[in-house]
Short mmCIF file of C-alpha atoms and ligand atoms in Angstrom, two decimals:
data_model
loop_
_atom_site.label_atom_id
_atom_site.label_comp_id
_atom_site.label_asym_id
_atom_site.label_seq_id
_atom_site.Cartn_x
_atom_site.Cartn_y
_atom_site.Cartn_z
CA MET A 1 124.44 199.83 127.00
CA PRO A 2 126.65 199.62 123.92
CA ALA A 3 129.20 202.33 123.28
CA CYS A 4 130.32 204.09 120.16
CA PRO A 5 134.14 204.04 119.81
CA PRO A 6 135.55 207.38 121.03
CA TYR A 7 137.64 207.88 117.87
CA LEU A 8 134.44 207.88 115.79
CA ARG A 9 132.84 210.73 117.75
CA PRO A 10 134.76 213.62 116.11
CA LEU A 11 133.55 212.35 112.71
CA LEU A 12 129.91 212.22 113.87
CA ALA A 13 130.29 215.63 115.52
CA LEU A 14 131.70 217.09 112.30
CA PHE A 15 128.50 216.27 110.41
CA ALA A 16 126.32 217.61 113.25
CA SER A 17 128.31 220.88 113.31
CA ARG A 18 127.16 221.53 109.71
CA GLY A 19 123.52 220.71 110.38
CA GLU A 20 123.97 217.26 108.79
CA ARG A 21 123.88 213.83 110.45
CA ALA A 22 126.01 210.69 110.49
CA TYR A 23 124.56 207.49 111.98
CA PRO A 24 126.38 204.22 112.71
CA VAL A 25 124.15 201.69 110.96
CA GLY A 26 123.56 198.01 110.12
CA GLY A 27 125.81 195.24 111.42
CA CYS A 28 127.66 197.39 113.96
CA VAL A 29 124.37 198.32 115.67
CA ARG A 30 123.13 194.73 115.64
CA ASP A 31 126.39 193.38 117.05
CA SER A 32 126.72 196.12 119.70
CA LEU A 33 123.19 195.46 120.93
CA MET A 34 124.05 191.79 121.22
CA GLY A 35 127.22 192.58 123.16
CA ILE A 36 129.47 191.41 120.32
CA PRO A 37 132.30 193.83 119.39
CA PRO A 38 131.54 194.93 115.79
CA HIS A 39 134.31 194.17 113.31
CA ASP A 40 133.60 197.35 111.39
CA TRP A 41 131.50 200.48 111.74
CA ASP A 42 129.44 201.59 108.76
CA VAL A 43 128.00 205.08 108.84
CA ALA A 44 124.95 206.45 106.99
CA VAL A 45 125.26 210.17 106.25
CA THR A 46 122.74 212.78 105.15
CA THR A 47 125.19 214.57 102.80
CA LEU A 48 125.62 213.89 99.09
CA PRO A 49 128.84 212.00 98.28
CA GLU A 50 130.75 215.06 97.00
CA THR A 51 129.81 216.95 100.17
CA THR A 52 130.89 214.00 102.32
CA VAL A 53 134.35 214.19 100.71
CA ALA A 54 134.59 217.98 101.01
CA LEU A 55 133.40 218.01 104.60
CA CYS A 56 135.73 215.23 105.77
CA GLU A 57 138.75 216.63 103.94
CA SER A 58 138.12 220.12 105.31
CA ALA A 59 138.48 218.65 108.80
CA GLY A 60 141.75 216.90 107.86
CA TYR A 61 140.47 213.36 107.22
CA ARG A 62 141.78 211.44 104.23
CA THR A 63 139.07 209.92 102.01
CA ILE A 64 138.86 207.34 99.23
CA PRO A 65 135.91 207.49 96.79
CA THR A 66 135.37 203.70 96.92
CA GLY A 67 131.81 203.58 95.63
CA ILE A 68 130.95 207.16 94.87
CA LYS A 69 128.21 206.13 92.40
CA HIS A 70 126.38 204.35 95.21
CA GLY A 71 127.20 207.11 97.67
CA THR A 72 130.04 205.38 99.51
CA ILE A 73 133.17 207.23 100.62
CA THR A 74 135.77 205.47 102.75
CA VAL A 75 137.13 207.77 105.44
CA LEU A 76 140.42 207.03 107.22
CA VAL A 77 139.57 207.67 110.86
CA PRO A 78 142.65 207.75 113.15
CA HIS A 79 142.32 205.86 116.42
CA SER A 80 143.82 208.88 118.19
CA GLY A 81 140.64 210.83 117.35
CA ASP A 82 142.67 213.56 115.60
CA PRO A 83 141.45 213.70 111.96
CA ALA A 84 144.83 215.06 110.80
CA ASP A 85 146.91 212.32 112.49
CA ARG A 86 149.07 210.72 109.79
CA GLU A 87 151.27 208.60 112.06
CA GLY A 88 149.08 206.34 114.14
CA SER A 89 146.70 203.48 113.31
CA TYR A 90 143.27 204.15 111.83
CA ASP A 91 140.00 202.49 110.83
CA LEU A 92 138.51 202.52 107.35
CA ILE A 93 134.97 203.79 107.86
CA GLU A 94 132.49 203.57 105.00
CA CYS A 95 130.25 206.63 104.97
CA THR A 96 127.30 206.10 102.64
CA THR A 97 124.68 208.66 101.69
CA CYS A 98 121.19 207.71 102.94
CA ARG A 99 119.41 206.35 99.90
CA THR A 100 116.45 204.48 98.54
CA GLU A 101 116.79 201.90 95.83
CA GLY A 102 114.50 202.03 92.80
CA SER A 103 112.95 198.99 91.17
CA TYR A 104 114.91 195.80 90.67
CA THR A 105 114.09 194.56 87.19
CA ASP A 106 116.90 191.98 87.11
CA GLY A 107 116.35 190.48 90.58
CA ARG A 108 119.92 191.37 91.53
CA HIS A 109 120.65 195.09 91.46
CA PRO A 110 118.53 198.22 91.82
CA ASP A 111 117.99 200.00 88.49
CA ALA A 112 118.97 203.27 90.16
CA VAL A 113 119.64 204.58 93.66
CA SER A 114 118.35 207.93 94.83
CA PHE A 115 120.11 209.86 97.53
CA THR A 116 117.35 211.19 99.74
CA GLY A 117 119.45 212.02 102.78
CA ARG A 118 116.75 210.52 105.04
CA ILE A 119 117.80 207.82 107.48
CA ALA A 120 114.28 206.33 107.47
CA ASP A 121 114.63 205.64 103.73
CA ASP A 122 118.02 204.10 104.27
CA LEU A 123 116.76 201.78 106.99
CA SER A 124 113.81 200.61 104.91
CA ARG A 125 116.00 199.47 101.99
CA ARG A 126 117.90 197.10 104.30
CA ASP A 127 117.25 193.36 104.29
CA PHE A 128 116.31 192.19 107.81
CA THR A 129 114.94 194.03 110.82
CA VAL A 130 118.02 193.19 112.92
CA ASN A 131 120.21 194.75 110.19
CA ALA A 132 117.99 197.82 109.79
CA MET A 133 118.81 199.86 112.88
CA ALA A 134 120.99 202.92 113.37
CA PHE A 135 122.53 204.65 116.36
CA ASP A 136 121.57 208.25 116.87
CA VAL A 137 124.60 209.56 118.73
CA ASP A 138 124.38 212.90 120.51
CA PRO A 139 127.79 214.35 119.65
CA ALA A 140 127.59 216.92 122.43
CA ALA A 141 127.11 214.38 125.21
CA GLU A 142 129.80 212.08 126.60
CA GLY A 143 129.37 208.38 127.43
CA ASN A 144 126.10 206.48 127.17
CA ASP A 145 124.17 208.78 124.90
CA LEU A 146 123.06 206.41 122.16
CA ALA A 147 119.47 206.28 121.01
CA VAL A 148 118.57 203.36 118.76
CA LEU A 149 116.63 204.21 115.61
CA ASP A 150 114.54 201.12 115.18
CA LEU A 151 111.62 201.52 112.77
CA PHE A 152 110.90 197.85 112.13
CA GLY A 153 111.09 196.15 115.51
CA GLY A 154 114.70 195.04 115.15
CA GLN A 155 115.33 195.14 118.90
CA ASN A 156 112.35 192.85 119.57
CA ASP A 157 113.55 190.44 116.90
CA LEU A 158 117.06 190.50 118.37
CA ARG A 159 115.63 189.64 121.75
CA ASP A 160 113.43 186.87 120.28
CA GLY A 161 116.20 185.52 118.07
CA VAL A 162 114.34 186.01 114.80
CA ILE A 163 115.36 186.90 111.25
CA ARG A 164 112.50 188.83 109.64
CA ALA A 165 112.48 190.66 106.32
CA VAL A 166 111.93 194.42 106.37
CA GLY A 167 108.59 195.03 104.64
CA ASP A 168 106.88 192.46 102.43
CA PRO A 169 109.19 189.44 102.25
CA ASP A 170 108.11 188.28 98.78
CA THR A 171 108.85 191.73 97.37
CA ARG A 172 112.21 191.95 99.13
CA PHE A 173 113.37 188.50 97.95
CA THR A 174 112.15 189.17 94.41
CA GLU A 175 114.07 192.46 94.36
CA ASP A 176 117.35 190.80 95.31
CA ALA A 177 117.48 187.01 95.53
CA LEU A 178 120.86 187.05 97.28
CA ARG A 179 118.85 187.96 100.39
CA LEU A 180 117.61 184.33 100.40
CA MET A 181 121.13 183.16 101.15
CA ARG A 182 121.74 186.07 103.50
CA ALA A 183 118.71 185.07 105.60
CA VAL A 184 120.28 181.66 106.20
CA ARG A 185 123.71 183.16 106.77
CA PHE A 186 122.46 185.52 109.49
CA ALA A 187 120.22 182.87 111.08
CA VAL A 188 123.23 180.58 111.35
CA LYS A 189 125.69 183.25 112.42
CA LEU A 190 123.44 184.57 115.18
CA GLY A 191 121.86 181.22 116.11
CA PHE A 192 118.40 182.64 115.21
CA SER A 193 115.36 181.12 113.55
CA ILE A 194 113.69 182.54 110.45
CA GLU A 195 110.29 184.11 111.10
CA GLU A 196 107.38 182.16 109.56
CA ASN A 197 106.27 184.63 106.83
CA THR A 198 109.88 185.32 105.85
CA ARG A 199 110.48 181.59 105.76
CA SER A 200 107.56 180.77 103.51
CA ALA A 201 108.52 183.63 101.18
CA ILE A 202 112.02 182.15 100.89
CA VAL A 203 110.53 178.83 99.79
CA ARG A 204 108.32 180.60 97.22
CA CYS A 205 111.17 182.75 95.88
CA ALA A 206 113.93 180.10 95.89
CA ASP A 207 114.24 179.98 92.10
CA GLY A 208 115.34 183.63 92.13
CA LEU A 209 118.79 182.30 93.01
CA ALA A 210 119.13 181.13 89.42
CA ARG A 211 119.63 184.81 88.50
CA ILE A 212 122.38 185.42 91.06
CA SER A 213 126.01 184.95 90.08
CA ARG A 214 127.65 181.71 91.17
CA GLU A 215 130.39 183.68 92.90
CA ARG A 216 128.00 185.57 95.18
CA ILE A 217 126.08 182.41 96.07
CA SER A 218 129.37 180.67 96.77
CA GLU A 219 130.58 183.46 99.04
CA GLU A 220 127.46 183.21 101.20
CA PHE A 221 127.66 179.42 101.25
CA GLN A 222 131.31 179.52 102.32
CA ARG A 223 130.40 181.81 105.20
CA ILE A 224 127.59 179.45 106.23
CA LEU A 225 129.88 176.43 106.13
CA VAL A 226 132.63 177.99 108.26
CA SER A 227 130.12 179.41 110.79
CA SER A 228 129.66 177.92 114.23
CA HIS A 229 126.45 176.13 113.17
CA PRO A 230 127.32 174.61 109.79
CA GLU A 231 124.95 171.65 110.13
CA ALA A 232 121.98 173.88 110.92
CA GLY A 233 122.95 176.03 107.92
CA VAL A 234 123.09 173.19 105.42
CA LYS A 235 119.88 171.71 106.83
CA MET A 236 118.16 175.08 106.51
CA LEU A 237 119.36 175.52 102.91
CA ASP A 238 117.98 172.06 102.19
CA GLU A 239 114.59 172.59 103.89
CA LEU A 240 114.10 175.97 102.23
CA GLY A 241 114.81 174.53 98.79
CA LEU A 242 117.97 176.61 98.27
CA LEU A 243 120.52 173.80 98.29
CA PRO A 244 120.06 172.77 94.63
CA TYR A 245 121.16 176.31 93.65
CA VAL A 246 124.29 175.97 95.78
CA LEU A 247 125.50 172.40 95.19
CA LEU A 248 124.38 171.66 91.67
CA ASP A 249 124.95 167.93 92.05
CA GLY A 250 123.70 167.31 95.58
CA ILE A 251 125.26 166.40 98.91
CA SER A 252 125.96 163.25 100.84
CA PRO A 253 123.49 162.99 103.73
CA CYS A 254 126.04 160.99 105.74
CA GLY A 255 128.51 163.89 105.67
CA MET A 256 126.10 166.32 107.26
CA GLY A 257 126.17 165.34 110.90
CA ARG A 258 129.90 165.75 111.47
CA LEU A 259 130.60 169.26 110.28
CA SER A 260 130.85 171.09 113.58
CA ALA A 261 133.28 168.50 114.94
CA LEU A 262 135.78 170.01 112.50
CA PRO A 263 137.68 173.30 112.62
CA ALA A 264 136.12 176.17 110.66
CA ASP A 265 138.05 175.39 107.50
CA PHE A 266 136.11 175.50 104.25
CA ALA A 267 138.02 172.78 102.35
CA LEU A 268 137.81 170.41 105.29
CA ARG A 269 134.11 170.91 105.94
CA MET A 270 133.29 170.77 102.26
CA ALA A 271 135.13 167.44 101.93
CA CYS A 272 133.21 166.17 104.96
CA LEU A 273 129.89 167.34 103.54
CA GLN A 274 130.68 165.63 100.25
CA TRP A 275 132.00 162.44 101.82
CA GLY A 276 131.03 159.51 99.61
CA VAL A 277 129.83 161.66 96.69
CA GLU A 278 131.14 160.36 93.38
CA GLU A 279 134.18 162.20 92.12
CA GLU A 280 132.42 163.47 89.00
CA ALA A 281 129.56 164.95 91.02
CA LEU A 282 131.99 166.45 93.51
CA ARG A 283 133.95 168.08 90.69
CA ARG A 284 130.75 169.57 89.27
CA ASN A 285 129.77 170.91 92.70
CA LEU A 286 133.18 172.50 93.16
CA GLN A 287 133.10 173.94 89.66
CA GLY A 288 129.65 175.39 90.39
CA LEU A 289 131.06 177.16 93.46
CA ARG A 290 133.77 178.84 91.36
CA LEU A 291 136.42 178.01 93.94
CA SER A 292 140.07 178.78 93.37
CA ASN A 293 142.17 175.95 91.96
CA ALA A 294 144.04 175.65 95.24
CA VAL A 295 140.88 175.19 97.34
CA ARG A 296 139.42 172.82 94.75
CA LYS A 297 142.58 170.72 94.83
CA ASP A 298 142.49 170.57 98.64
CA VAL A 299 138.85 169.46 98.74
CA LEU A 300 139.44 166.75 96.12
CA ALA A 301 142.53 165.44 97.92
CA LEU A 302 140.69 165.40 101.24
CA ALA A 303 137.62 163.74 99.76
CA GLU A 304 139.79 160.98 98.33
CA SER A 305 141.73 160.38 101.50
CA HIS A 306 139.12 157.91 102.77
CA SER A 307 140.98 155.12 101.00
CA LEU A 308 144.29 155.79 102.85
CA SER A 309 145.25 153.47 105.69
CA GLY A 310 145.29 154.93 109.19
CA GLU A 311 148.29 152.84 110.29
CA PRO A 312 150.50 155.00 112.55
CA THR A 313 153.90 154.29 110.99
CA PRO A 314 156.50 156.75 109.65
CA GLN A 315 156.15 155.26 106.14
CA ASN A 316 152.40 155.75 106.19
CA ALA A 317 152.83 159.32 107.47
CA ARG A 318 155.00 160.06 104.42
CA ARG A 319 152.42 158.41 102.18
CA TRP A 320 149.71 160.71 103.58
CA ARG A 321 151.92 163.72 102.97
CA HIS A 322 152.59 162.44 99.45
CA GLU A 323 148.87 162.01 98.69
CA LEU A 324 147.53 165.07 100.50
CA GLY A 325 150.40 167.58 100.53
CA GLU A 326 149.73 170.45 102.88
CA VAL A 327 146.32 169.15 103.91
CA ALA A 328 147.62 165.84 105.33
CA LEU A 329 146.89 166.81 108.93
CA ARG A 330 143.45 168.06 107.98
CA GLY A 331 142.86 164.65 106.37
CA VAL A 332 143.48 163.05 109.76
CA LEU A 333 140.94 165.39 111.38
CA LEU A 334 138.40 164.34 108.78
CA ARG A 335 138.86 160.67 109.61
CA LEU A 336 138.65 161.42 113.35
CA ALA A 337 135.44 163.37 112.82
CA ARG A 338 134.03 160.33 111.05
CA GLY A 339 134.55 158.39 114.25
CA GLU A 340 137.53 156.29 113.20
CA ASP A 341 140.10 154.91 115.65
CA GLY A 342 141.14 157.94 117.72
CA GLU A 343 144.36 156.53 119.12
CA GLY A 344 145.77 155.32 115.82
CA PHE A 345 144.96 158.57 114.01
CA CYS A 346 146.40 160.72 116.80
CA GLY A 347 149.63 158.72 116.50
CA LEU A 348 149.56 159.18 112.74
CA ALA A 349 149.06 162.94 113.17
CA ASP A 350 152.18 163.15 115.38
CA LEU A 351 154.18 161.24 112.78
CA ILE A 352 152.95 163.50 109.95
CA ARG A 353 153.94 166.58 111.94
CA ALA A 354 157.38 165.08 112.67
CA SER A 355 157.86 164.25 108.99
CA GLU A 356 156.91 167.81 108.02
CA GLU A 357 159.35 169.23 110.54
CA LYS A 358 162.16 167.02 109.22
CA ARG A 359 161.16 168.06 105.69
CA GLU A 360 161.25 164.47 104.53
CA PRO A 361 160.94 164.11 100.75
CA VAL A 362 157.38 163.26 99.65
CA CYS A 363 157.05 164.57 96.08
CA LEU A 364 159.10 164.72 92.88
CA ALA A 365 160.21 168.28 93.61
CA ASP A 366 161.77 167.08 96.89
CA LEU A 367 164.09 164.57 95.15
CA ALA A 368 167.82 165.30 95.45
CA ILE A 369 168.17 164.91 91.68
CA GLY A 370 166.01 166.16 88.82
CA GLY A 371 164.92 165.10 85.36
CA ASN A 372 168.04 166.59 83.74
CA ASP A 373 170.33 164.36 85.78
CA LEU A 374 168.47 161.34 84.46
CA LEU A 375 168.58 162.63 80.87
CA ASP A 376 172.36 162.90 81.29
CA LEU A 377 172.39 159.24 82.25
CA GLY A 378 170.66 158.39 78.96
CA PHE A 379 167.03 158.13 80.05
CA LYS A 380 164.62 159.02 77.26
CA PRO A 381 162.29 161.97 77.84
CA GLY A 382 158.65 161.03 78.37
CA LYS A 383 157.46 157.76 79.76
CA GLU A 384 160.89 156.30 80.58
CA LEU A 385 162.00 159.40 82.44
CA ARG A 386 158.75 159.68 84.37
CA LYS A 387 158.88 156.01 85.36
CA ALA A 388 162.44 156.43 86.68
CA LEU A 389 161.58 159.53 88.69
CA GLU A 390 158.55 157.82 90.18
CA GLY A 391 160.73 154.81 91.04
CA LEU A 392 163.15 157.09 92.89
CA LEU A 393 160.31 158.78 94.73
CA ALA A 394 158.93 155.39 95.81
CA LEU A 395 162.40 154.58 97.13
CA VAL A 396 162.78 157.75 99.21
CA LEU A 397 159.21 157.49 100.51
CA GLU A 398 160.33 154.17 102.04
CA HIS A 399 163.87 155.35 102.93
CA PRO A 400 164.12 159.12 103.22
CA GLU A 401 167.77 158.82 104.24
CA LYS A 402 168.52 157.68 100.67
CA ASN A 403 167.56 161.06 99.21
CA ILE A 404 171.17 161.93 98.36
CA SER A 405 172.19 162.75 94.84
CA ALA A 406 175.00 160.09 94.63
CA GLU A 407 172.71 157.42 96.02
CA LEU A 408 169.88 158.18 93.58
CA ILE A 409 172.21 158.39 90.58
CA ALA A 410 173.72 155.02 91.49
CA ARG A 411 170.24 153.54 91.75
CA ALA A 412 169.17 155.01 88.40
CA LYS A 413 172.34 153.73 86.70
CA MET A 414 171.50 150.27 87.94
CA TRP A 415 168.08 150.50 86.28
CA LYS A 416 169.62 151.72 83.04
CA GLU A 417 172.03 148.79 82.80
P1 LIG B 501 128.73 191.02 108.90
O1 LIG B 501 129.18 191.24 110.29
O2 LIG B 501 128.48 189.58 108.60
O3 LIG B 501 129.53 191.72 107.85
P2 LIG B 501 126.76 192.98 108.23
O4 LIG B 501 125.42 193.28 108.80
O5 LIG B 501 127.80 194.04 108.28
O6 LIG B 501 127.26 191.64 108.89
P3 LIG B 501 127.04 193.09 105.38
O7 LIG B 501 126.80 192.02 104.37
O8 LIG B 501 128.42 193.60 105.54
O9 LIG B 501 126.49 192.52 106.74
O10 LIG B 501 126.05 194.28 105.03
C1 LIG B 501 126.01 195.48 105.77
C2 LIG B 501 124.58 195.98 105.91
O11 LIG B 501 124.09 196.38 104.63
C3 LIG B 501 123.60 194.93 106.43
O12 LIG B 501 123.52 194.95 107.84
C4 LIG B 501 122.29 195.36 105.77
O13 LIG B 501 121.70 196.38 106.52
C5 LIG B 501 122.74 195.99 104.46
N1 LIG B 501 122.73 195.03 103.32
C6 LIG B 501 123.78 194.35 102.79
N2 LIG B 501 123.42 193.62 101.74
C7 LIG B 501 122.12 193.82 101.56
C8 LIG B 501 121.15 193.36 100.61
N3 LIG B 501 121.50 192.48 99.65
N4 LIG B 501 119.90 193.82 100.72
C9 LIG B 501 119.53 194.70 101.68
N5 LIG B 501 120.39 195.17 102.61
C10 LIG B 501 121.66 194.74 102.55
MG1 LIG B 502 129.74 193.90 107.21
#
């Protein structure tokens, strides 16, 4: 039987002492029932947001009105169990007023939320049966005193390994199309299948994703790709007709089968998925996912690394570092996952690591002299200067021991004469 963390009990008891209720709800219930330690505990409360604040503060808890409009107050709950403890560690617990959500005219957000204070309402607004359960904790009892509030058969679906929409699936996906992506994310995360009616509704409602922001779609996709079943996730997105809303320019079918051989790193798996896709299409896909410049740069570098030789020599290790920067070792993993010569690439990985440890020079910024030194020698700014710097870099990539200011200046002077 799952347990509720002891430090949370005084908070739940506080609500009960005023004739109100506080129920752990959603992901923490699902994970506990599966025997997975929840990474956070969300609590549904029967009080209005202002009362939640007043009640918690009166007991000594600190609160932050994180989403007061939607009913959410973050309460700092000390691990010691003492609400007034200011010294020790604590958890941030989101306490949200039980609510229903009105109509969704935009297919993204409810037009209004109403605080009803009824847990049944709160459970019925949730997306999937396995996410729509709460714990009814008896604050007076110690130990195993949890009842599960399960109005939609969530426990059965957990046991059967099924993702099923709460209520009519077409309505729920039309209300909020992000749930289409969430269905795949939870199926993949939990290793579940999607129940037949929910599945066919996803196919019918797929075009709702066009109304969802690129950022939110991207966030769900990134979670799917770094999950422990990335192939199943991408395949599911494809079969359900969601993939065109995620990768606007398509994927490479040959990149699909190798994803789970790689560590759960987004840039690496994305480069693998897009292996062989033309650079222009890849750029459009990355742009469509609204990734940060840094991640985008990593994916592009990794995707292009297929042309680099796998020869395990110190020079080639420096070349990889030069081309790939910080993702050089990940580039090797990508080639290994594609089934290339294991021994050679393992040797190359050792050499890359050694080169990183020795901090061998591999880019212009690593050169012992800079552009100004060359200008002092009479090089003209622009093309001539750039060509000289690149010449020096080529030299130190071959002979890192020559990366000494006097040596480089002598070499540059020779070119100038
Ligand atoms: P995870 O461990 O991945 O965070 P989670 O269940 O906590 O899983 P969240 O996305 O954090 O997932 O959402 C918390 C809960 O809020 C869900 O369990 C679900 O009950 C509800 N929820 C979140 N987003 C939606 C949505 N778009 N529609 C309906 N219910 C939602
Ligand atoms: Mg969560």
